[in-house]
C-alpha atoms as one frame of an Amber mdcrd trajectory, in Angstrom:
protein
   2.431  -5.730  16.094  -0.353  -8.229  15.088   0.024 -11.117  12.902  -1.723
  -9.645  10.067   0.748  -6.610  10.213   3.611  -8.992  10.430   1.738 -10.568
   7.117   1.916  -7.649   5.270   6.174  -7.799   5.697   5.708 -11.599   4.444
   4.124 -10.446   1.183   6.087  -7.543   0.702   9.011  -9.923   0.342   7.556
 -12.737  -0.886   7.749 -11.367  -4.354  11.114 -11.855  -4.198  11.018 -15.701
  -3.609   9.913 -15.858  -7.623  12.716 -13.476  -8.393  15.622 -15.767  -6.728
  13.453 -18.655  -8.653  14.060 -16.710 -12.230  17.087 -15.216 -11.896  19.465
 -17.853 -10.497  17.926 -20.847 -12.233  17.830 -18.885 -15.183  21.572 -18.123
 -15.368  22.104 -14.905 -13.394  25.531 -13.486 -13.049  27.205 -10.192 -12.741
  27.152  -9.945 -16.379  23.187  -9.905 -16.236  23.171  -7.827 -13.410  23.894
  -4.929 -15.473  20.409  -5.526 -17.319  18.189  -7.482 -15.396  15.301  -6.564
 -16.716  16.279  -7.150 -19.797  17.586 -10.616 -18.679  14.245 -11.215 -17.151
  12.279 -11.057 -20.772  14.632 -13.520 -22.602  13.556 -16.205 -19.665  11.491
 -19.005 -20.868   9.297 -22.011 -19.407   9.611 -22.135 -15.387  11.535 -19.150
 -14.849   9.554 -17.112 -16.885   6.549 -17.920 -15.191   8.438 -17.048 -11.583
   9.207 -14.012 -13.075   5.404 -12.976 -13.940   4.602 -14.738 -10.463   6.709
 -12.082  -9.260   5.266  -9.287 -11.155   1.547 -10.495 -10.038   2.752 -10.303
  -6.557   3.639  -6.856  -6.921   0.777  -5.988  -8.360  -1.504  -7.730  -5.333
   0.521  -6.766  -2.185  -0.359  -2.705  -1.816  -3.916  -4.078  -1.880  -3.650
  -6.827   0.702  -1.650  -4.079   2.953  -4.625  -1.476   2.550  -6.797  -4.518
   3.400  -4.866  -5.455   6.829  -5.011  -1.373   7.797  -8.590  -0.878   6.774
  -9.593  -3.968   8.726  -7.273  -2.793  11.409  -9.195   0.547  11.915 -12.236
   0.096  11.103 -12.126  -3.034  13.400 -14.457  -4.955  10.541 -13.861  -8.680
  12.505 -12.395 -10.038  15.762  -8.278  -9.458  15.643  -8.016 -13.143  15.538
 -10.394 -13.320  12.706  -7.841 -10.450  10.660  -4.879 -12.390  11.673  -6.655
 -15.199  10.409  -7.555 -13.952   6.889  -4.246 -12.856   6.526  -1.863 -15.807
   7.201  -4.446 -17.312   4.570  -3.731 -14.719   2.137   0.479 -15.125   2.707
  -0.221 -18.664   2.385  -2.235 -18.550  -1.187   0.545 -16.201  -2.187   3.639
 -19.067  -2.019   0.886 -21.649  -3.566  -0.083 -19.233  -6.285   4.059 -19.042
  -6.859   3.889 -23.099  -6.979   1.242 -23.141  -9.446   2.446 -20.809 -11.558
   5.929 -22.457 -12.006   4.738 -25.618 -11.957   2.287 -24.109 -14.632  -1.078
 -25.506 -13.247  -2.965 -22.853 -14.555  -6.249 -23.757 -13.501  -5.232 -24.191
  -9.843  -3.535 -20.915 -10.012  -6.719 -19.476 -11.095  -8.279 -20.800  -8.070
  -5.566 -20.036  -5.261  -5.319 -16.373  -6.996  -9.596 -15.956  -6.494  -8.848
 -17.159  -2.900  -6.321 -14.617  -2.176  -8.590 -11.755  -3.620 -11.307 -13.210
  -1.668  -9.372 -13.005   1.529  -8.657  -9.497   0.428 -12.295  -8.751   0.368
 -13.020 -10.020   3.776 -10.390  -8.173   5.438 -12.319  -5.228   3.751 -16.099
  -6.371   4.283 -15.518  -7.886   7.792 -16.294 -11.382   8.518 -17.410 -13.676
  11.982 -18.110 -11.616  15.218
């Protein structure tokens, strides 16, 4: 297993940082637990945000896990250069979660670009 494969686990569960984040600041019991989704909409301020943090992560891991197998077999850079590209991608990912609690909204803006850019040179291939 390489690092970037051991990556892809990372952001598969890192989704579910935000979710702890939402749900057990936010008052989560066994009474919730029957509805969490519903639970999950009546958040507000810095556990709502966690929870769309969440939902974005979702949303961004299946492409960051094509990108680590595409780069994989198409062998588009050096395996240190993949491994590389996608600690920095796992590492955008927990300060995209930061700024978007925190609600920096501008620097979320700019870690999320980073992570799609690391996305795109896992794709495109980059050193050599």
């Amino acid at each position: 297993m390489t690092i970037a494969y051991w990556c892809v686990l990372a952001a598969i569960f890192l989704p579910y940082l935000s979710t702890g984040i939402a749900k057990f600041q936010g008052g989560f019991g066994p009474k919730q637990n029957h509805n969490p989704r519903e639970f999950l909409e009546t958040l507000e301020g810095s556990r709502k945000r966690a929870h769309w943090a969440q939902q974005n992560g979702f949303e961004v891991t299946p492409a960051f896990a094509a990108a680590v197998i595409i780069a994989h077999l198409a062998a588009t850079s050096p395996q240190g250069t993949i491994d590389g590209i996608a600690l920095a991608f796992v590492l955008s990912r927990v300060m995209f979660t930061i700024c978007y609690v925190a609600d920096w909204a501008s620097a979320r803006t700019l870690v999320w670009a980073f992570g799609m850019g690391c996305i795109v040179a896992l794709f495109v291939g980059v050193g050599g």
